[in-house]
XYZ file of C-alpha atoms in Angstrom:
708
model
C 12.338 -44.403 -1.819
C 14.628 -42.986 0.578
C 13.873 -43.395 4.506
C 15.982 -40.867 6.076
C 14.368 -37.368 7.027
C 15.058 -34.423 5.119
C 14.724 -30.823 5.887
C 12.579 -28.524 3.620
C 9.693 -26.460 4.328
C 6.160 -25.897 4.495
C 4.344 -25.617 1.191
C 1.830 -23.002 2.433
C 2.302 -19.676 3.863
C 5.193 -16.696 3.454
C 6.483 -18.074 6.633
C 7.931 -21.143 5.103
C 8.479 -22.834 8.388
C 10.965 -25.621 8.819
C 9.976 -28.950 8.803
C 11.369 -32.670 8.511
C 9.898 -34.817 5.885
C 9.797 -38.894 6.563
C 8.659 -41.299 3.968
C 7.450 -44.297 5.403
C 7.210 -48.054 4.326
C 3.238 -47.950 3.272
C 3.865 -44.612 1.052
C 2.883 -42.179 3.652
C 5.016 -39.221 4.827
C 5.832 -38.096 8.280
C 6.542 -34.497 8.970
C 8.547 -33.940 12.336
C 9.695 -30.899 13.756
C 12.582 -29.153 12.885
C 13.784 -27.161 15.609
C 16.895 -25.813 14.151
C 15.231 -23.552 11.815
C 15.277 -20.540 13.106
C 11.898 -18.798 12.191
C 9.575 -21.760 13.507
C 11.663 -23.708 16.040
C 9.828 -26.599 15.181
C 6.320 -25.328 15.831
C 3.583 -26.266 12.820
C 0.465 -25.163 12.505
C -2.312 -28.068 10.996
C -2.295 -27.361 7.591
C 2.163 -27.683 7.909
C 1.511 -30.730 10.124
C -1.274 -32.119 7.486
C 0.255 -31.008 4.139
C 1.634 -34.504 3.072
C -2.185 -35.670 2.905
C -2.426 -34.008 -0.576
C 0.569 -36.123 -1.803
C -1.884 -38.863 -1.582
C -2.651 -40.338 -5.183
C -6.655 -40.201 -3.945
C -6.706 -37.012 -3.573
C -3.793 -35.322 -6.555
C -3.867 -35.685 -10.330
C -1.715 -38.111 -11.545
C -2.388 -38.414 -15.767
C -3.037 -35.561 -17.786
C -6.578 -34.572 -18.663
C -8.064 -33.409 -22.313
C -11.472 -32.584 -22.933
C -13.009 -34.842 -25.477
C -15.767 -34.724 -28.225
C -18.408 -34.738 -25.216
C -16.872 -32.191 -22.879
C -15.732 -34.702 -20.558
C -12.280 -34.292 -19.249
C -10.667 -38.089 -20.360
C -7.138 -39.351 -19.302
C -4.554 -38.915 -21.948
C -0.907 -39.595 -22.879
C 2.028 -36.513 -22.145
C 2.201 -36.217 -25.722
C -1.123 -35.629 -26.726
C -2.079 -33.182 -23.816
C 1.256 -31.200 -24.420
C 0.970 -31.372 -28.355
C -2.628 -29.847 -28.215
C -1.767 -27.187 -25.638
C 1.118 -26.109 -28.276
C -1.098 -26.643 -31.217
C -3.901 -23.920 -29.926
C -1.360 -21.447 -28.678
C 0.346 -21.786 -31.571
C -3.154 -21.363 -33.674
C -4.438 -18.161 -31.305
C -1.365 -16.354 -31.845
C -1.173 -17.137 -36.022
C -5.008 -15.993 -35.960
C -4.762 -12.712 -33.503
C -1.385 -11.922 -32.513
C 0.420 -12.761 -29.349
C -1.244 -10.489 -26.882
C -4.325 -12.904 -27.734
C -2.352 -15.197 -25.279
C -2.378 -15.102 -21.579
C -0.417 -16.490 -18.643
C -1.569 -16.610 -14.827
C 0.784 -17.478 -12.781
C 0.537 -18.523 -8.627
C 2.460 -16.999 -5.628
C 2.729 -20.643 -4.201
C 5.220 -21.527 -7.803
C 9.282 -21.677 -6.686
C 11.407 -19.208 -7.479
C 12.441 -21.019 -10.335
C 9.546 -21.670 -12.177
C 8.314 -18.137 -11.306
C 11.422 -17.241 -13.388
C 10.625 -19.743 -16.316
C 7.272 -18.479 -16.456
C 7.744 -15.239 -17.049
C 10.486 -16.155 -19.777
C 8.440 -18.424 -21.158
C 5.610 -15.999 -21.740
C 7.648 -13.286 -22.833
C 10.783 -15.399 -25.025
C 8.349 -18.346 -26.305
C 4.785 -16.747 -26.612
C 5.941 -13.142 -27.174
C 3.145 -12.023 -24.921
C 2.672 -9.171 -22.650
C -0.361 -10.501 -21.155
C 1.083 -11.892 -17.656
C 0.657 -11.661 -14.243
C -0.260 -13.796 -11.064
C -2.520 -14.216 -8.125
C 0.309 -12.475 -6.214
C -1.211 -9.502 -7.690
C -3.933 -9.534 -4.876
C -1.518 -10.718 -2.036
C 1.000 -7.332 -1.274
C 0.919 -5.225 -4.723
C 0.190 -2.388 -2.454
C 2.163 -2.762 0.223
C 4.989 -3.103 -2.613
C 3.464 -0.022 -4.186
C 3.707 1.900 -1.345
C 7.171 0.876 0.061
C 8.982 1.354 -3.385
C 7.026 4.903 -3.425
C 8.484 5.659 -0.051
C 11.859 3.773 0.237
C 12.878 2.923 -3.371
C 13.010 -0.753 -2.530
C 10.169 -2.800 -1.123
C 10.551 -6.265 0.420
C 7.947 -7.522 2.836
C 9.791 -7.416 6.147
C 13.079 -5.014 5.831
C 14.089 -7.033 8.920
C 14.298 -10.208 10.017
C 10.565 -11.434 12.439
C 13.234 -11.751 15.317
C 13.322 -8.130 15.669
C 9.692 -8.269 16.323
C 10.061 -9.087 20.204
C 12.612 -7.037 20.817
C 11.206 -3.475 19.685
C 9.185 -1.453 22.317
C 5.687 -1.356 19.890
C 3.886 -2.757 17.473
C 1.213 -1.853 15.407
C -0.036 -4.466 13.719
C -3.126 -3.346 10.804
C -5.623 -5.561 9.324
C -3.634 -9.118 10.182
C -4.552 -11.703 12.377
C -1.402 -14.178 12.412
C -3.019 -16.203 15.044
C -4.812 -17.684 12.180
C -3.403 -16.828 9.163
C 0.360 -18.198 10.069
C -0.282 -18.866 13.685
C 3.618 -20.249 14.698
C 4.586 -16.434 14.315
C 2.359 -15.204 17.075
C 4.543 -16.288 19.379
C 7.276 -13.005 18.344
C 3.946 -10.738 19.289
C 3.573 -12.903 22.750
C 7.610 -12.439 23.504
C 7.198 -8.599 22.228
C 4.642 -8.309 25.281
C 6.573 -10.631 27.442
C 9.541 -8.401 27.423
C 7.600 -5.028 28.191
C 6.717 -4.233 24.731
C 2.879 -3.350 23.650
C 1.186 -4.570 20.930
C -1.777 -2.637 19.339
C -4.236 -4.029 16.786
C -6.158 -2.434 14.247
C -8.862 -4.843 12.664
C -13.060 -4.467 12.494
C -12.869 -7.619 13.954
C -12.444 -8.783 17.223
C -10.072 -11.539 16.251
C -7.608 -14.101 18.132
C -4.562 -11.834 17.740
C -6.608 -9.108 18.804
C -7.369 -10.658 21.982
C -3.842 -10.819 22.230
C -3.338 -6.963 22.238
C -2.846 -4.266 24.526
C -5.088 -1.795 22.702
C -7.396 -3.033 19.847
C -8.780 -0.331 17.630
C -11.931 -1.279 15.681
C -12.426 0.903 12.568
C -14.950 0.827 9.896
C -13.692 -1.296 7.164
C -12.322 1.064 4.470
C -11.384 3.756 6.817
C -7.336 2.825 8.046
C -6.360 5.770 6.028
C -8.205 7.998 7.977
C -6.875 6.360 11.419
C -3.264 6.634 10.194
C -3.820 10.382 9.185
C -5.429 10.757 12.655
C -2.652 9.766 14.572
C -0.184 11.583 12.578
C -2.070 14.530 12.933
C -1.496 13.875 16.668
C 2.031 13.179 16.213
C 2.378 16.698 14.715
C -0.123 18.568 17.733
C 1.445 16.742 20.674
C 5.207 17.503 19.543
C 5.976 13.893 18.737
C 7.964 14.282 15.384
C 11.599 13.338 15.303
C 12.998 16.977 13.663
C 15.886 16.154 13.327
C 15.568 12.229 11.499
C 12.962 14.611 9.261
C 15.461 16.663 8.178
C 18.337 14.150 7.863
C 16.857 11.336 6.131
C 13.492 12.570 4.330
C 12.029 14.565 1.881
C 8.513 16.081 1.436
C 7.614 16.546 4.625
C 5.821 19.477 4.317
C 3.448 18.210 1.853
C 2.710 15.459 4.150
C 1.821 17.408 7.283
C -0.127 19.521 5.686
C -2.236 16.744 4.195
C -2.186 15.040 7.773
C -3.441 18.474 9.751
C -6.876 18.338 7.593
C -7.456 15.140 9.818
C -8.225 16.426 13.171
C -9.140 13.926 16.011
C -12.906 14.368 16.005
C -13.352 14.107 12.240
C -11.329 10.903 12.294
C -13.599 9.627 14.700
C -16.580 10.210 12.719
C -15.147 8.275 9.635
C -13.189 5.696 11.485
C -15.596 4.791 14.717
C -12.574 4.922 16.652
C -12.605 7.455 19.914
C -10.385 10.038 20.356
C -9.312 8.552 23.730
C -8.352 5.069 21.729
C -6.457 7.895 19.142
C -4.232 9.371 21.606
C -3.247 6.102 23.370
C -2.677 4.760 20.634
C 0.054 7.408 20.059
C 1.231 7.687 23.137
C 1.935 4.124 23.161
C 3.604 4.386 19.411
C 5.718 7.078 20.491
C 7.329 6.020 23.764
C 11.066 6.652 24.123
C 11.946 3.440 21.892
C 11.933 1.491 18.559
C 8.412 0.874 17.347
C 7.214 -1.039 14.114
C 3.936 -0.568 11.791
C 3.053 -3.975 10.283
C 0.571 -4.094 7.606
C -1.262 -7.053 5.818
C -4.189 -7.667 3.247
C -6.657 -5.452 5.716
C -5.404 -1.914 4.559
C -3.583 -3.246 1.280
C -6.666 -4.835 -0.463
C -8.347 -1.782 -0.370
C -8.905 0.721 -3.884
C -6.654 3.200 -1.928
C -4.338 0.480 -0.608
C -1.144 2.025 -2.016
C -2.360 5.476 -0.304
C -3.382 3.819 2.858
C 0.098 1.875 3.653
C 1.565 5.121 2.450
C 0.035 6.749 5.286
C 1.266 4.229 7.803
C 4.629 4.465 6.247
C 4.496 8.524 6.877
C 3.778 7.919 10.860
C 6.770 5.794 10.828
C 9.006 8.747 9.017
C 7.736 11.306 11.027
C 8.557 9.466 14.265
C 12.023 8.007 12.959
C 10.659 4.800 13.386
C 12.406 3.764 9.615
C 15.780 2.552 8.843
C 16.977 2.128 12.381
C 17.623 -0.700 14.472
C 14.497 -2.328 15.791
C 12.123 -0.131 13.873
C 10.648 -0.111 10.491
C 7.332 -0.848 8.555
C 6.929 -4.094 7.308
C 4.334 -6.120 5.254
C 3.299 -9.660 6.578
C 3.063 -11.477 3.160
C 0.584 -13.699 2.776
C 1.331 -16.440 0.008
C 4.552 -18.827 0.209
C 6.535 -17.348 -2.571
C 4.568 -13.982 -2.851
C 7.796 -12.157 -2.857
C 10.156 -14.329 -4.830
C 7.021 -14.707 -7.386
C 6.988 -11.138 -8.368
C 10.679 -10.305 -8.288
C 11.324 -12.766 -10.963
C 9.373 -11.715 -13.704
C 5.709 -13.482 -13.014
C 4.052 -9.845 -12.369
C 3.043 -7.830 -15.743
C 5.730 -5.134 -15.269
C 8.599 -6.445 -14.059
C 11.403 -8.560 -15.060
C 13.651 -10.609 -12.924
C 15.801 -9.387 -10.348
C 12.868 -6.994 -9.442
C 13.654 -4.500 -12.833
C 10.976 -2.687 -14.744
C 9.990 -4.053 -17.723
C 10.322 -0.077 -18.966
C 14.011 0.185 -18.162
C 16.019 0.036 -21.216
C 18.803 -0.910 -18.861
C 16.994 -3.813 -17.482
C 15.978 -5.196 -20.898
C 19.832 -5.237 -21.866
C 20.831 -6.907 -19.311
C 18.157 -9.560 -19.445
C 17.758 -10.096 -22.768
C 21.204 -10.790 -22.801
C 21.076 -13.592 -19.943
C 18.079 -14.515 -22.206
C 20.352 -14.357 -25.609
C 17.312 -12.404 -27.336
C 17.386 -8.995 -28.619
C 15.728 -6.654 -26.037
C 13.734 -5.254 -28.895
C 11.907 -8.474 -28.947
C 10.506 -8.088 -25.265
C 7.087 -7.124 -24.975
C 5.994 -4.309 -23.046
C 3.960 -4.382 -19.730
C 0.750 -6.553 -19.875
C -2.557 -6.506 -17.975
C -2.641 -6.520 -14.238
C -4.241 -9.772 -12.636
C -8.134 -8.600 -12.391
C -7.451 -6.704 -15.564
C -6.483 -9.717 -17.283
C -9.165 -11.832 -16.241
C -11.663 -9.278 -17.215
C -9.958 -9.764 -21.097
C -10.573 -13.040 -21.154
C -12.574 -14.528 -24.015
C -12.683 -10.830 -25.834
C -9.105 -9.522 -26.015
C -7.505 -12.591 -24.353
C -8.607 -15.818 -26.635
C -5.994 -18.942 -24.992
C -4.931 -18.983 -21.462
C -1.750 -20.588 -19.419
C -2.664 -20.922 -15.840
C -0.157 -22.102 -13.457
C -1.080 -22.880 -9.381
C -3.702 -20.382 -9.254
C -7.599 -20.921 -8.978
C -9.325 -17.408 -9.799
C -12.780 -19.429 -9.941
C -12.716 -19.119 -5.992
C -9.973 -16.759 -5.203
C -10.813 -13.871 -7.901
C -13.139 -11.060 -6.736
C -16.323 -10.369 -8.909
C -15.555 -14.480 -9.065
C -18.860 -15.293 -11.350
C -17.540 -12.865 -13.896
C -14.459 -14.246 -13.881
C -16.067 -17.981 -14.291
C -17.977 -16.728 -16.776
C -14.596 -15.030 -18.636
C -13.011 -18.105 -17.910
C -15.734 -19.865 -19.907
C -15.580 -17.795 -22.752
C -12.219 -18.837 -23.728
C -11.406 -20.043 -27.180
C -8.992 -22.484 -24.936
C -7.980 -22.958 -21.320
C -5.055 -24.835 -19.997
C -4.353 -25.398 -16.138
C -1.305 -26.998 -14.782
C -2.264 -28.063 -10.971
C -1.765 -30.548 -8.591
C -5.371 -31.014 -8.066
C -8.438 -30.717 -10.093
C -9.397 -27.170 -8.562
C -12.427 -25.249 -9.728
C -10.366 -23.551 -12.358
C -8.831 -26.583 -13.829
C -12.338 -28.221 -13.861
C -13.337 -25.770 -16.473
C -9.884 -26.782 -18.883
C -9.233 -28.056 -21.948
C -6.502 -29.344 -20.950
C -5.212 -30.711 -17.301
C -1.606 -31.174 -16.909
C -0.757 -33.046 -13.323
C 2.428 -31.427 -11.887
C 4.916 -32.197 -9.058
C 4.440 -30.532 -5.476
C 6.623 -29.648 -2.761
C 7.963 -32.916 -1.792
C 8.330 -34.024 -4.453
C 10.746 -31.222 -6.149
C 13.604 -29.354 -5.280
C 13.557 -25.298 -5.395
C 13.721 -21.853 -3.631
C 11.608 -19.652 -2.072
C 11.589 -16.489 -0.442
C 9.696 -15.937 2.775
C 7.850 -12.656 3.865
C 11.474 -12.021 5.572
C 13.395 -11.725 2.064
C 15.009 -14.788 3.098
C 15.717 -17.109 0.174
C 15.221 -20.739 1.132
C 15.607 -24.217 -0.339
C 13.080 -27.048 -0.732
C 14.382 -30.107 -1.163
C 13.162 -33.277 -2.714
C 12.202 -35.639 -0.062
C 10.019 -38.448 -2.129
C 9.414 -39.407 -5.710
C 6.690 -38.248 -7.372
C 3.808 -40.867 -8.883
C 4.083 -42.436 -12.136
C 2.730 -39.865 -15.375
C 3.426 -36.658 -12.853
C 6.023 -34.009 -14.511
C 7.452 -30.710 -12.986
C 6.043 -27.546 -14.068
C 9.937 -27.114 -15.517
C 9.058 -30.031 -17.415
C 6.073 -28.501 -18.627
C 7.635 -25.925 -20.056
C 10.493 -27.342 -21.540
C 8.029 -29.597 -23.388
C 5.519 -26.244 -24.431
C 8.954 -24.328 -25.469
C 10.352 -26.862 -27.693
C 7.078 -27.698 -29.693
C 6.762 -23.676 -29.936
C 10.190 -23.733 -32.015
C 12.677 -22.983 -28.751
C 14.767 -25.610 -28.270
C 16.864 -24.299 -25.851
C 16.900 -22.347 -22.629
C 14.298 -23.969 -20.576
C 16.163 -26.669 -18.706
C 14.252 -29.085 -16.258
C 16.830 -29.165 -13.539
C 16.100 -26.288 -11.177
C 19.685 -26.064 -10.286
C 20.421 -24.951 -13.603
C 17.293 -22.574 -13.647
C 18.364 -21.086 -10.646
C 21.692 -20.462 -11.758
C 20.452 -18.540 -14.851
C 18.035 -16.538 -12.842
C 21.306 -15.683 -10.521
C 22.386 -13.839 -13.263
C 19.688 -12.467 -14.637
C 18.966 -10.871 -11.117
C 22.377 -9.621 -10.634
C 22.769 -6.209 -9.944
C 19.230 -5.535 -9.952
C 17.166 -4.506 -6.873
C 16.591 -8.002 -5.798
C 20.144 -9.035 -6.762
C 20.503 -13.268 -6.066
C 23.855 -13.569 -7.632
C 25.547 -14.241 -4.530
C 23.298 -17.336 -3.362
C 23.900 -21.101 -4.253
C 22.116 -24.238 -3.525
C 25.193 -25.150 -1.730
C 24.943 -21.904 0.428
C 21.618 -22.457 0.483
C 22.352 -26.049 2.144
C 24.597 -25.249 4.295
C 22.674 -21.867 5.634
C 19.179 -21.229 7.031
C 18.455 -19.417 4.121
C 20.076 -16.025 2.768
C 18.606 -12.829 2.829
C 18.589 -10.272 -0.405
C 20.156 -8.600 -1.953
C 23.185 -10.519 -1.892
C 25.968 -9.741 -4.779
C 28.084 -11.822 -6.186
C 31.568 -10.215 -5.106
C 32.711 -7.870 -7.953
C 35.692 -10.118 -9.054
C 35.863 -11.940 -12.688
C 36.847 -14.934 -10.254
C 33.633 -15.664 -8.635
C 32.999 -19.169 -8.328
C 29.377 -19.690 -9.611
C 28.797 -22.730 -7.397
C 29.651 -21.061 -4.270
C 29.263 -17.135 -4.659
C 33.536 -17.141 -3.474
C 36.280 -15.835 -5.581
C 39.839 -17.161 -5.954
C 41.027 -14.069 -4.383
C 39.415 -14.331 -0.663
C 36.742 -11.759 -0.770
C 34.340 -14.541 0.552
C 30.654 -14.401 -0.002
C 28.201 -11.506 0.429
C 26.439 -11.902 3.766
C 23.395 -11.465 2.844
C 20.811 -7.949 4.064
C 18.807 -8.831 6.947
C 18.395 -5.737 7.766
C 17.818 -2.845 5.117
C 17.989 1.027 4.787
C 20.317 1.598 8.184
C 22.592 3.399 6.331
C 20.567 4.747 3.446
C 17.308 4.683 1.238
C 17.410 2.798 -1.935
C 16.385 6.015 -3.275
C 18.988 7.887 -5.444
C 19.930 10.556 -2.816
C 19.662 7.888 0.145
C 16.319 9.763 1.738
C 12.879 8.305 2.040
C 9.949 10.033 0.476
C 6.685 11.175 2.526
C 3.485 10.854 0.113
C 0.927 13.215 0.920
C -2.215 11.039 0.866
C -5.804 12.037 2.046
C -8.865 10.163 3.158
C -11.304 9.124 0.571
C -14.453 7.074 0.823
C -14.480 3.526 -0.448
C -15.210 2.474 -4.028
C -18.630 1.364 -2.820
C -20.261 2.714 0.356
C -23.893 1.521 2.495
C -27.028 2.607 1.045
C -30.782 2.153 1.196
C -30.264 -0.950 -0.620
C -27.178 -2.393 0.731
C -26.436 -1.222 4.168
C -23.965 -3.365 5.245
C -20.578 -3.918 5.077
C -18.744 -6.448 3.886
C -15.160 -7.624 4.552
C -13.205 -11.002 3.970
C -10.469 -13.140 5.177
C -9.340 -16.667 6.082
C -9.859 -18.980 8.920
C -6.606 -21.289 10.356
C -7.474 -24.768 9.231
C -7.906 -23.580 5.339
C -5.878 -21.797 2.998
C -6.294 -19.343 0.239
C -9.163 -20.712 -2.177
C -8.800 -24.377 -0.827
C -8.021 -26.188 -3.425
C -5.612 -27.981 -1.158
C -6.526 -27.790 2.570
C -10.708 -28.992 1.370
C -8.931 -32.082 0.518
C -7.833 -32.756 3.844
C -10.226 -34.449 6.077
C -8.558 -33.271 9.655
C -8.902 -29.900 8.161
C -12.147 -29.863 6.949
C -13.296 -31.130 10.376
C -12.062 -27.953 11.788
C -13.530 -25.915 9.215
C -16.071 -27.458 7.203
C -17.330 -24.821 5.201
C -18.627 -20.892 4.793
C -20.336 -18.528 7.417
C -21.805 -15.258 7.906
C -20.153 -13.366 10.732
C -22.184 -10.744 12.253
C -23.228 -9.251 15.395
C -26.092 -9.799 17.797
C -27.811 -6.479 16.828
C -27.438 -7.190 13.435
C -28.757 -10.609 13.606
C -31.686 -9.527 16.302
C -32.902 -6.453 13.189
C -33.175 -10.056 10.837
C -34.533 -12.488 13.163
C -31.354 -14.456 12.950
C -30.216 -16.970 14.817
C -27.124 -19.075 15.142
C -26.676 -21.331 12.309
C -29.459 -19.976 10.044
C -28.759 -19.932 6.660
C -27.784 -16.204 5.352
C -27.810 -14.599 1.878
C -25.440 -12.182 1.849
C -25.941 -9.839 -1.649
C -24.211 -7.311 -3.112
C -23.986 -5.834 -6.158
C -22.316 -8.575 -8.034
C -24.003 -11.614 -6.807
C -25.402 -13.312 -3.929
C -23.384 -15.981 -1.454
C -25.539 -17.814 1.368
C -23.682 -19.473 4.676
C -24.643 -20.452 8.020
C -24.612 -17.394 10.329
C -22.330 -17.153 13.020
C -23.158 -14.381 15.796
C -20.185 -12.839 17.713
C -19.955 -9.503 19.382
C -16.264 -9.473 18.106
C -17.864 -8.002 14.954
C -18.425 -4.467 14.348
C -22.684 -3.966 14.229
C -22.138 -2.583 10.606
C -20.146 -5.032 9.361
C -20.457 -8.729 8.027
C -17.366 -11.003 7.382
C -16.900 -14.172 5.250
C -13.791 -16.688 4.581
C -13.084 -16.797 1.082
C -11.857 -20.046 0.645
C -15.016 -22.073 -0.605
C -16.635 -22.351 -4.109
C -20.444 -22.789 -4.968
C -23.004 -20.618 -3.034
C -20.892 -19.670 -0.356
C -18.262 -18.257 -2.559
C -17.463 -14.831 -0.720
C -15.629 -13.656 -3.711
C -18.969 -13.936 -5.973
C -20.105 -10.656 -3.740
C -16.452 -8.886 -3.464
C -15.739 -5.524 -5.677
C -12.796 -5.578 -8.418
C -12.625 -1.677 -7.938
C -8.826 -1.204 -8.779
C -5.897 1.286 -6.640
C -4.788 3.430 -9.564
C -1.034 2.469 -8.738
C -1.225 -0.809 -7.407
C -4.162 -2.439 -9.456
C -4.631 -4.381 -6.274
C -8.967 -5.058 -6.329
C -11.106 -3.726 -3.386
C -11.429 -7.262 -1.338
C -11.895 -5.988 2.100
C -14.751 -3.859 1.541
C -17.936 -3.703 -0.329
C -21.524 -2.617 0.486
C -24.247 -5.601 0.561
C -27.628 -6.373 2.314
C -28.142 -9.600 4.415
C -31.533 -11.782 4.244
C -32.665 -14.433 5.953
C -33.101 -17.483 3.777
C -36.540 -19.232 3.970
C -35.781 -23.164 4.152
């Protein structure tokens, strides 16, 4: 085992903070600061500092497991486990057809693994039924960004631009808890004289840092954005020259916004007219400005239109495609950006190409060495795929996801997983989903493998292997290689991540997310490379370096998009007219309260890994129900009392946490835990018609005290 420090990146959120890993003689791994990486400059949150705890053999899986005749999961050899998976997948395909096979991936998989998984589904299995949990992350922002700008990349500018702008509106995001090292960018913004506006129904730790906190009723962010745009027009703050020169569709969007006058918006949102006017004044000061959204406005059945309304505000005021201005999305999962760019998503091929585009199919099929007509079309979105388990989809392969905890209407999804003919799960721990599987495969973790990820900035990064994985553990690439061979595809699934990345480069070349000018050698020498980064258009391109023999040199990457033109056919951004509409489920006499969900600082996503770290569990030991003192008084509930939150889909029980930092008509639950406190038992799977995002962030509930 090496005993020198290896520079790498955190396995958790999309900041992908830089860190150094040093193995010790006792088998532990020490995390130390990596101050040279510009995103976090050495700062790490508790999750990053304790990430090596999950590498312990006492925490993670180290042997394949198969279900025996008595229904128990028992250790097995790799050959037995892979043979059983391949045999059952082949039998399902023979009996029911290729689309009876499902594949569900994860936003934490490296670019190489996401690419290989998408290729495996379409080339080896021949199924269209593949999607991933990143659909639950930023799909609404991606759809809105593509609709308006012709291209989606979480942030079209680097994080370093945030402190240098004049005003940031942060909508439905709590980076103080979800990605703490990023909070300094907003603190520096204010230190530099800029202003921070936070839109959130809760007074979060981030909202406490704001110059102005707007607390709209959950599900009304769309009306809020439209009300602000109405005031921009009414007060003569439209950048008319910019609108004329760089946009299209303004008149229709303007007419839609003018139907949302301030008093009407106040009635919908609960945000007062003076607060609306102050937000517009701050945003429209004579300086650059940004709007950043996260899961709050995006995880709604109208999430695409909601994000579109905020983009319209940016366009009308000339705050897009200009230095230090723009709209961006704060991606959540570690590789949520790259995970969908390279083929894990139901409707996309590598390079962010559309699966329905004949030219895209020809290009990727050429790289893969298959007939374009053999590639299946688009499949079901994530929730729709999970909902079809046990009926249309009979066998499922899951890699790096835990939908038993993370999916909406989770009790129903758990039931669908149990109804499958066959379930195989590849994971690092025995998650709640893996515990239901017929076969469980133990796979390598971030520190035990090399691979690339793409951060929320669109910065492609190299995660380096720092330690040797334990005996009995294989990489996801080795899993796909072994299964492909057993299913009759002997070539095309290498186990070396750099070899996979070289193929990814070719598959992405010429696509919207072009990685062809990026190489492992280059990533090892730089602090990441922003896509798009095409290889020089010269037949002498060096595949290892992205340089040519003519002295052209590598493409520098694209830290800032849209400065010259947008990625549309005519180079203009598109206004899209949108109007407010109610949430899919509004309160009534039976369910009079709104539930919204989110994260806490010491846990991550479904908690499958962080709930196995003692230090993090001590800080955040379990779920809770956050409610206002007025609601608590009506219920007769005191701090710590067990409360039942009931929706049309189920019931969750957790202790009360009483605070004035939430609206009286709203309760909040974090979603990291299984069992009786599982928040996603309650959430509504109503889907956005464009992005197919479920409505995690708002549903109608009632709250009841629980008699001990």
